[in-house]
């Protein structure tokens, strides 16, 4: 079954520290992976997707097929990065499957 | 552009009562999704429409949940009768095309959600 796993419910770091939000996936075939973010009192929104290989708000994520991972990274966390982050995946014409989410808390 | 609209934003009902949620997707978006997000979990797809046809309703509890998108635009999700475990945030999302190839087809735009509490 398609599955996306986010092992950490909460990640707490200080401003300026590096951040890595972990995501592992289990899919048959070649999935497309995404990171969605939900800031406080805002709606869920797409942060980035693996096929575009872009950096958004300083965040990057690389698809590692060998480790079946799609970790989200940022070298220097900012307070405004505090939010819920959801990893999600889709393969072929299947439904988008979300992980359980990781709350990132960046302290001053 | 205007985003996905949902109403109501909050609803409190007693178990065994019925409730309905409404969603208006982004103009021109063919695909509409309803998700259930229980506290501490990620969103789970309940039903996906392509225009006014159902694409996937495999995770919709059809004995109590129903959804329609009669004119291929707005959609309503109904629960009758509600159970305590239905307490959740119900999210509506839309995308240009959820079935065609191309990366842009998979970007889903979410509404603010409806928080349902069943007592």
PDB file of C-alpha atoms in Angstrom:
ATOM      1  CA  UNK A   1       0.000   0.000   0.000  1.00  0.00           C
ATOM      2  CA  UNK A   2       1.097   3.535  -0.633  1.00  0.00           C
ATOM      3  CA  UNK A   3       2.430   5.085   2.502  1.00  0.00           C
ATOM      4  CA  UNK A   4       4.208   8.250   3.557  1.00  0.00           C
ATOM      5  CA  UNK A   5       5.860   8.285   6.959  1.00  0.00           C
ATOM      6  CA  UNK A   6       6.948  11.285   8.979  1.00  0.00           C
ATOM      7  CA  UNK A   7       8.589   9.929  12.124  1.00  0.00           C
ATOM      8  CA  UNK A   8       8.732  13.181  14.074  1.00  0.00           C
ATOM      9  CA  UNK A   9       5.625  14.882  15.440  1.00  0.00           C
ATOM     10  CA  UNK A  10       7.592  17.877  16.657  1.00  0.00           C
ATOM     11  CA  UNK A  11      10.925  19.374  15.725  1.00  0.00           C
ATOM     12  CA  UNK A  12      12.154  22.256  17.828  1.00  0.00           C
ATOM     13  CA  UNK A  13      15.213  24.280  16.786  1.00  0.00           C
ATOM     14  CA  UNK A  14      16.731  27.675  17.432  1.00  0.00           C
ATOM     15  CA  UNK A  15      16.793  30.428  14.863  1.00  0.00           C
ATOM     16  CA  UNK A  16      19.770  30.038  12.559  1.00  0.00           C
ATOM     17  CA  UNK A  17      20.105  26.297  13.150  1.00  0.00           C
ATOM     18  CA  UNK A  18      19.835  23.797  10.296  1.00  0.00           C
ATOM     19  CA  UNK A  19      16.531  21.996   9.847  1.00  0.00           C
ATOM     20  CA  UNK A  20      15.781  18.568   8.437  1.00  0.00           C
ATOM     21  CA  UNK A  21      12.218  17.271   8.389  1.00  0.00           C
ATOM     22  CA  UNK A  22      12.195  13.567   7.634  1.00  0.00           C
ATOM     23  CA  UNK A  23       9.904  11.807   5.185  1.00  0.00           C
ATOM     24  CA  UNK A  24      10.028   8.228   3.978  1.00  0.00           C
ATOM     25  CA  UNK A  25       7.753   6.699   1.412  1.00  0.00           C
ATOM     26  CA  UNK A  26       6.588   3.278   0.345  1.00  0.00           C
ATOM     27  CA  UNK A  27       5.274   3.100  -3.182  1.00  0.00           C
ATOM     28  CA  UNK A  28       5.199   0.690  -6.053  1.00  0.00           C
ATOM     29  CA  UNK A  29       6.310   2.481  -9.166  1.00  0.00           C
ATOM     30  CA  UNK A  30       7.700   5.991  -9.372  1.00  0.00           C
ATOM     31  CA  UNK A  31       5.887   8.403  -7.081  1.00  0.00           C
ATOM     32  CA  UNK A  32       5.777  12.150  -7.213  1.00  0.00           C
ATOM     33  CA  UNK A  33       6.561  13.620  -3.795  1.00  0.00           C
ATOM     34  CA  UNK A  34       5.511  16.948  -2.299  1.00  0.00           C
ATOM     35  CA  UNK A  35       5.887  19.025   0.809  1.00  0.00           C
ATOM     36  CA  UNK A  36       2.827  20.966   1.967  1.00  0.00           C
ATOM     37  CA  UNK A  37       2.937  23.573   4.716  1.00  0.00           C
ATOM     38  CA  UNK A  38       0.306  25.060   6.979  1.00  0.00           C
ATOM     39  CA  UNK A  39       1.196  28.245   8.825  1.00  0.00           C
ATOM     40  CA  UNK A  40      -0.819  29.281  11.863  1.00  0.00           C
ATOM     41  CA  UNK A  41      -4.379  30.310  10.900  1.00  0.00           C
ATOM     42  CA  UNK A  42      -3.654  29.771   7.218  1.00  0.00           C
ATOM     43  CA  UNK A  43      -4.717  27.100   4.799  1.00  0.00           C
ATOM     44  CA  UNK A  44      -2.672  24.157   3.670  1.00  0.00           C
ATOM     45  CA  UNK A  45      -0.487  25.081   0.709  1.00  0.00           C
ATOM     46  CA  UNK A  46       2.077  23.480  -1.537  1.00  0.00           C
ATOM     47  CA  UNK A  47       5.667  24.273  -0.561  1.00  0.00           C
ATOM     48  CA  UNK A  48       7.599  22.301  -3.153  1.00  0.00           C
ATOM     49  CA  UNK A  49       7.602  19.176  -5.287  1.00  0.00           C
ATOM     50  CA  UNK A  50      10.520  16.934  -6.107  1.00  0.00           C
ATOM     51  CA  UNK A  51      10.284  17.100  -9.886  1.00  0.00           C
ATOM     52  CA  UNK A  52      10.786  20.852  -9.996  1.00  0.00           C
ATOM     53  CA  UNK A  53      14.034  20.659  -8.019  1.00  0.00           C
ATOM     54  CA  UNK A  54      13.509  24.182  -6.766  1.00  0.00           C
ATOM     55  CA  UNK A  55      14.270  25.982  -3.549  1.00  0.00           C
ATOM     56  CA  UNK A  56      11.325  27.695  -1.932  1.00  0.00           C
ATOM     57  CA  UNK A  57      11.844  30.011   1.057  1.00  0.00           C
ATOM     58  CA  UNK A  58      15.282  28.459   1.422  1.00  0.00           C
ATOM     59  CA  UNK A  59      13.895  24.911   1.658  1.00  0.00           C
ATOM     60  CA  UNK A  60      15.041  22.088  -0.581  1.00  0.00           C
ATOM     61  CA  UNK A  61      14.117  18.419  -0.766  1.00  0.00           C
ATOM     62  CA  UNK A  62      15.883  15.691  -2.670  1.00  0.00           C
ATOM     63  CA  UNK A  63      14.294  12.420  -3.635  1.00  0.00           C
ATOM     64  CA  UNK A  64      16.553   9.546  -2.575  1.00  0.00           C
ATOM     65  CA  UNK A  65      15.241   6.427  -4.268  1.00  0.00           C
ATOM     66  CA  UNK A  66      17.761   4.173  -2.561  1.00  0.00           C
ATOM     67  CA  UNK A  67      16.629   5.216   0.885  1.00  0.00           C
ATOM     68  CA  UNK A  68      13.042   5.951  -0.251  1.00  0.00           C
ATOM     69  CA  UNK A  69      13.282   9.312   1.440  1.00  0.00           C
ATOM     70  CA  UNK A  70      12.297  12.884   0.649  1.00  0.00           C
ATOM     71  CA  UNK A  71      13.630  14.907   3.553  1.00  0.00           C
ATOM     72  CA  UNK A  72      13.013  18.656   3.700  1.00  0.00           C
ATOM     73  CA  UNK A  73      16.049  20.757   4.543  1.00  0.00           C
ATOM     74  CA  UNK A  74      16.944  24.337   5.268  1.00  0.00           C
ATOM     75  CA  UNK A  75      20.419  25.440   6.322  1.00  0.00           C
ATOM     76  CA  UNK A  76      19.335  28.320   8.585  1.00  0.00           C
ATOM     77  CA  UNK A  77      15.886  28.242  10.174  1.00  0.00           C
ATOM     78  CA  UNK A  78      13.875  31.426  10.631  1.00  0.00           C
ATOM     79  CA  UNK A  79      11.098  32.075  13.152  1.00  0.00           C
ATOM     80  CA  UNK A  80       8.612  32.469  10.316  1.00  0.00           C
ATOM     81  CA  UNK A  81       9.290  28.868   9.299  1.00  0.00           C
ATOM     82  CA  UNK A  82       7.340  27.678  12.319  1.00  0.00           C
ATOM     83  CA  UNK A  83       4.427  25.680  10.907  1.00  0.00           C
ATOM     84  CA  UNK A  84       3.023  22.205  10.272  1.00  0.00           C
ATOM     85  CA  UNK A  85       4.753  20.419   7.443  1.00  0.00           C
ATOM     86  CA  UNK A  86       3.193  17.502   5.590  1.00  0.00           C
ATOM     87  CA  UNK A  87       4.962  15.192   3.202  1.00  0.00           C
ATOM     88  CA  UNK A  88       2.697  13.738   0.508  1.00  0.00           C
ATOM     89  CA  UNK A  89       3.026  11.411  -2.432  1.00  0.00           C
ATOM     90  CA  UNK A  90       1.130  10.281  -5.478  1.00  0.00           C
ATOM     91  CA  UNK A  91       1.805   7.621  -8.101  1.00  0.00           C
ATOM     92  CA  UNK A  92       0.108   7.311 -11.453  1.00  0.00           C
ATOM     93  CA  UNK A  93      -3.567   8.040 -11.120  1.00  0.00           C
ATOM     94  CA  UNK A  94      -3.722   7.156  -7.428  1.00  0.00           C
ATOM     95  CA  UNK A  95      -4.833   9.452  -4.662  1.00  0.00           C
ATOM     96  CA  UNK A  96      -2.518  11.905  -2.926  1.00  0.00           C
ATOM     97  CA  UNK A  97      -1.430  10.346   0.377  1.00  0.00           C
ATOM     98  CA  UNK A  98      -0.279  12.549   3.243  1.00  0.00           C
ATOM     99  CA  UNK A  99       1.984  11.791   6.156  1.00  0.00           C
ATOM    100  CA  UNK A 100       0.932  12.616   9.699  1.00  0.00           C
ATOM    101  CA  UNK A 101       2.840  15.879   9.702  1.00  0.00           C
ATOM    102  CA  UNK A 102       5.688  17.416  11.660  1.00  0.00           C
ATOM    103  CA  UNK A 103       5.318  20.608  13.642  1.00  0.00           C
ATOM    104  CA  UNK A 104       8.407  22.774  13.268  1.00  0.00           C
ATOM    105  CA  UNK A 105       8.977  25.251  16.057  1.00  0.00           C
ATOM    106  CA  UNK A 106      11.750  27.782  15.572  1.00  0.00           C
ATOM    107  CA  UNK A 107      12.652  29.641  18.736  1.00  0.00           C
ATOM    108  CA  UNK A 108      14.472  32.995  18.844  1.00  0.00           C
TER     109      UNK A 108
ATOM    110  CA  UNK B   1      -7.441  34.772  -7.974  1.00  0.00           C
ATOM    111  CA  UNK B   2     -10.008  33.858  -5.358  1.00  0.00           C
ATOM    112  CA  UNK B   3      -9.197  30.740  -3.416  1.00  0.00           C
ATOM    113  CA  UNK B   4     -11.277  27.715  -2.520  1.00  0.00           C
ATOM    114  CA  UNK B   5     -14.215  28.742  -0.356  1.00  0.00           C
ATOM    115  CA  UNK B   6     -15.816  26.586   2.313  1.00  0.00           C
ATOM    116  CA  UNK B   7     -18.685  27.037   4.706  1.00  0.00           C
ATOM    117  CA  UNK B   8     -19.413  26.871   7.504  1.00  0.00           C
ATOM    118  CA  UNK B   9     -16.042  27.291   9.195  1.00  0.00           C
ATOM    119  CA  UNK B  10     -17.182  25.629  12.403  1.00  0.00           C
ATOM    120  CA  UNK B  11     -20.015  23.298  13.269  1.00  0.00           C
ATOM    121  CA  UNK B  12     -21.015  21.591  16.503  1.00  0.00           C
ATOM    122  CA  UNK B  13     -23.678  18.896  16.409  1.00  0.00           C
ATOM    123  CA  UNK B  14     -24.842  16.020  18.524  1.00  0.00           C
ATOM    124  CA  UNK B  15     -24.306  12.435  17.465  1.00  0.00           C
ATOM    125  CA  UNK B  16     -26.974  11.044  15.188  1.00  0.00           C
ATOM    126  CA  UNK B  17     -27.691  14.498  13.778  1.00  0.00           C
ATOM    127  CA  UNK B  18     -26.958  15.387  10.168  1.00  0.00           C
ATOM    128  CA  UNK B  19     -24.652  18.063   8.802  1.00  0.00           C
ATOM    129  CA  UNK B  20     -23.688  19.429   5.405  1.00  0.00           C
ATOM    130  CA  UNK B  21     -20.619  21.245   4.199  1.00  0.00           C
ATOM    131  CA  UNK B  22     -20.297  23.376   1.115  1.00  0.00           C
ATOM    132  CA  UNK B  23     -17.314  24.013  -1.143  1.00  0.00           C
ATOM    133  CA  UNK B  24     -16.755  26.376  -4.044  1.00  0.00           C
ATOM    134  CA  UNK B  25     -13.530  25.555  -5.922  1.00  0.00           C
ATOM    135  CA  UNK B  26     -11.268  27.906  -7.814  1.00  0.00           C
ATOM    136  CA  UNK B  27     -12.904  28.945 -11.068  1.00  0.00           C
ATOM    137  CA  UNK B  28     -11.922  26.668 -13.925  1.00  0.00           C
ATOM    138  CA  UNK B  29     -10.657  23.840 -11.742  1.00  0.00           C
ATOM    139  CA  UNK B  30     -12.070  20.577 -13.016  1.00  0.00           C
ATOM    140  CA  UNK B  31     -11.112  18.406 -10.082  1.00  0.00           C
ATOM    141  CA  UNK B  32     -12.495  18.749  -6.579  1.00  0.00           C
ATOM    142  CA  UNK B  33     -11.446  16.807  -3.510  1.00  0.00           C
ATOM    143  CA  UNK B  34     -12.894  16.332  -0.036  1.00  0.00           C
ATOM    144  CA  UNK B  35     -10.488  15.359   2.720  1.00  0.00           C
ATOM    145  CA  UNK B  36     -11.025  14.415   6.338  1.00  0.00           C
ATOM    146  CA  UNK B  37      -8.303  15.450   8.771  1.00  0.00           C
ATOM    147  CA  UNK B  38      -8.577  13.967  12.228  1.00  0.00           C
ATOM    148  CA  UNK B  39      -6.552  15.651  14.969  1.00  0.00           C
ATOM    149  CA  UNK B  40      -2.925  14.528  14.837  1.00  0.00           C
ATOM    150  CA  UNK B  41      -3.213  12.989  11.382  1.00  0.00           C
ATOM    151  CA  UNK B  42      -2.671  14.093   7.827  1.00  0.00           C
ATOM    152  CA  UNK B  43      -5.558  14.754   5.461  1.00  0.00           C
ATOM    153  CA  UNK B  44      -7.238  11.614   4.128  1.00  0.00           C
ATOM    154  CA  UNK B  45      -9.054  11.694   0.811  1.00  0.00           C
ATOM    155  CA  UNK B  46     -12.760  10.944   1.078  1.00  0.00           C
ATOM    156  CA  UNK B  47     -13.869  11.608  -2.472  1.00  0.00           C
ATOM    157  CA  UNK B  48     -12.529  13.049  -5.703  1.00  0.00           C
ATOM    158  CA  UNK B  49     -14.651  14.526  -8.493  1.00  0.00           C
ATOM    159  CA  UNK B  50     -13.596  15.189 -12.064  1.00  0.00           C
ATOM    160  CA  UNK B  51     -16.143  17.757 -13.222  1.00  0.00           C
ATOM    161  CA  UNK B  52     -19.362  16.199 -11.894  1.00  0.00           C
ATOM    162  CA  UNK B  53     -18.225  12.571 -12.013  1.00  0.00           C
ATOM    163  CA  UNK B  54     -16.755  10.593  -9.130  1.00  0.00           C
ATOM    164  CA  UNK B  55     -13.159   9.479  -9.698  1.00  0.00           C
ATOM    165  CA  UNK B  56     -12.380   7.929  -6.325  1.00  0.00           C
ATOM    166  CA  UNK B  57     -14.654   7.390  -3.339  1.00  0.00           C
ATOM    167  CA  UNK B  58     -12.970   4.282  -1.983  1.00  0.00           C
ATOM    168  CA  UNK B  59     -12.431   5.801   1.467  1.00  0.00           C
ATOM    169  CA  UNK B  60     -15.849   7.419   1.809  1.00  0.00           C
ATOM    170  CA  UNK B  61     -18.016   5.707   4.483  1.00  0.00           C
ATOM    171  CA  UNK B  62     -20.978   5.429   2.172  1.00  0.00           C
ATOM    172  CA  UNK B  63     -23.394   4.274   4.844  1.00  0.00           C
ATOM    173  CA  UNK B  64     -23.338   7.751   6.350  1.00  0.00           C
ATOM    174  CA  UNK B  65     -21.391  10.076   4.063  1.00  0.00           C
ATOM    175  CA  UNK B  66     -22.544  11.386   0.706  1.00  0.00           C
ATOM    176  CA  UNK B  67     -21.226  14.015  -1.648  1.00  0.00           C
ATOM    177  CA  UNK B  68     -22.362  15.581  -4.859  1.00  0.00           C
ATOM    178  CA  UNK B  69     -21.150  18.033  -7.455  1.00  0.00           C
ATOM    179  CA  UNK B  70     -24.173  18.363  -9.657  1.00  0.00           C
ATOM    180  CA  UNK B  71     -23.104  21.110 -12.047  1.00  0.00           C
ATOM    181  CA  UNK B  72     -19.409  20.396 -11.961  1.00  0.00           C
ATOM    182  CA  UNK B  73     -18.655  23.459  -9.838  1.00  0.00           C
ATOM    183  CA  UNK B  74     -19.829  23.654  -6.210  1.00  0.00           C
ATOM    184  CA  UNK B  75     -19.934  20.580  -4.044  1.00  0.00           C
ATOM    185  CA  UNK B  76     -21.627  19.508  -0.845  1.00  0.00           C
ATOM    186  CA  UNK B  77     -20.550  16.817   1.600  1.00  0.00           C
ATOM    187  CA  UNK B  78     -23.163  15.415   3.945  1.00  0.00           C
ATOM    188  CA  UNK B  79     -22.949  13.226   7.023  1.00  0.00           C
ATOM    189  CA  UNK B  80     -26.096  11.502   8.231  1.00  0.00           C
ATOM    190  CA  UNK B  81     -26.146  10.361  10.976  1.00  0.00           C
ATOM    191  CA  UNK B  82     -22.970  11.712  12.544  1.00  0.00           C
ATOM    192  CA  UNK B  83     -20.845   9.713  14.952  1.00  0.00           C
ATOM    193  CA  UNK B  84     -18.394  10.919  17.559  1.00  0.00           C
ATOM    194  CA  UNK B  85     -15.477   9.705  15.443  1.00  0.00           C
ATOM    195  CA  UNK B  86     -16.528  12.042  12.630  1.00  0.00           C
ATOM    196  CA  UNK B  87     -15.119  14.955  14.623  1.00  0.00           C
ATOM    197  CA  UNK B  88     -12.456  16.361  12.322  1.00  0.00           C
ATOM    198  CA  UNK B  89     -11.576  19.157   9.950  1.00  0.00           C
ATOM    199  CA  UNK B  90     -13.110  18.662   6.517  1.00  0.00           C
ATOM    200  CA  UNK B  91     -10.976  20.140   3.787  1.00  0.00           C
ATOM    201  CA  UNK B  92     -11.986  20.873   0.250  1.00  0.00           C
ATOM    202  CA  UNK B  93      -9.357  21.249  -2.452  1.00  0.00           C
ATOM    203  CA  UNK B  94      -9.356  21.779  -6.177  1.00  0.00           C
ATOM    204  CA  UNK B  95      -6.913  21.394  -9.034  1.00  0.00           C
ATOM    205  CA  UNK B  96      -6.931  22.200 -12.708  1.00  0.00           C
ATOM    206  CA  UNK B  97      -6.936  18.556 -13.689  1.00  0.00           C
ATOM    207  CA  UNK B  98      -6.284  15.653 -11.348  1.00  0.00           C
ATOM    208  CA  UNK B  99      -5.991  13.015 -14.011  1.00  0.00           C
ATOM    209  CA  UNK B 100      -4.003  14.395 -16.934  1.00  0.00           C
ATOM    210  CA  UNK B 101      -0.259  14.177 -17.029  1.00  0.00           C
ATOM    211  CA  UNK B 102       2.015  17.095 -16.404  1.00  0.00           C
ATOM    212  CA  UNK B 103       3.285  18.348 -13.076  1.00  0.00           C
ATOM    213  CA  UNK B 104       0.855  21.242 -12.799  1.00  0.00           C
ATOM    214  CA  UNK B 105      -2.032  18.864 -12.697  1.00  0.00           C
ATOM    215  CA  UNK B 106      -1.148  17.669  -9.220  1.00  0.00           C
ATOM    216  CA  UNK B 107      -1.058  20.972  -7.384  1.00  0.00           C
ATOM    217  CA  UNK B 108      -4.074  21.051  -5.133  1.00  0.00           C
ATOM    218  CA  UNK B 109      -5.347  24.301  -3.658  1.00  0.00           C
ATOM    219  CA  UNK B 110      -6.995  23.929  -0.284  1.00  0.00           C
ATOM    220  CA  UNK B 111      -9.832  25.750   1.355  1.00  0.00           C
ATOM    221  CA  UNK B 112      -9.757  26.889   4.998  1.00  0.00           C
ATOM    222  CA  UNK B 113     -11.639  23.806   6.165  1.00  0.00           C
ATOM    223  CA  UNK B 114     -14.691  23.188   8.311  1.00  0.00           C
ATOM    224  CA  UNK B 115     -14.056  22.079  11.866  1.00  0.00           C
ATOM    225  CA  UNK B 116     -16.756  19.625  12.915  1.00  0.00           C
ATOM    226  CA  UNK B 117     -17.287  18.664  16.530  1.00  0.00           C
ATOM    227  CA  UNK B 118     -19.708  15.853  17.265  1.00  0.00           C
ATOM    228  CA  UNK B 119     -20.797  15.621  20.906  1.00  0.00           C
TER     229      UNK B 119
END
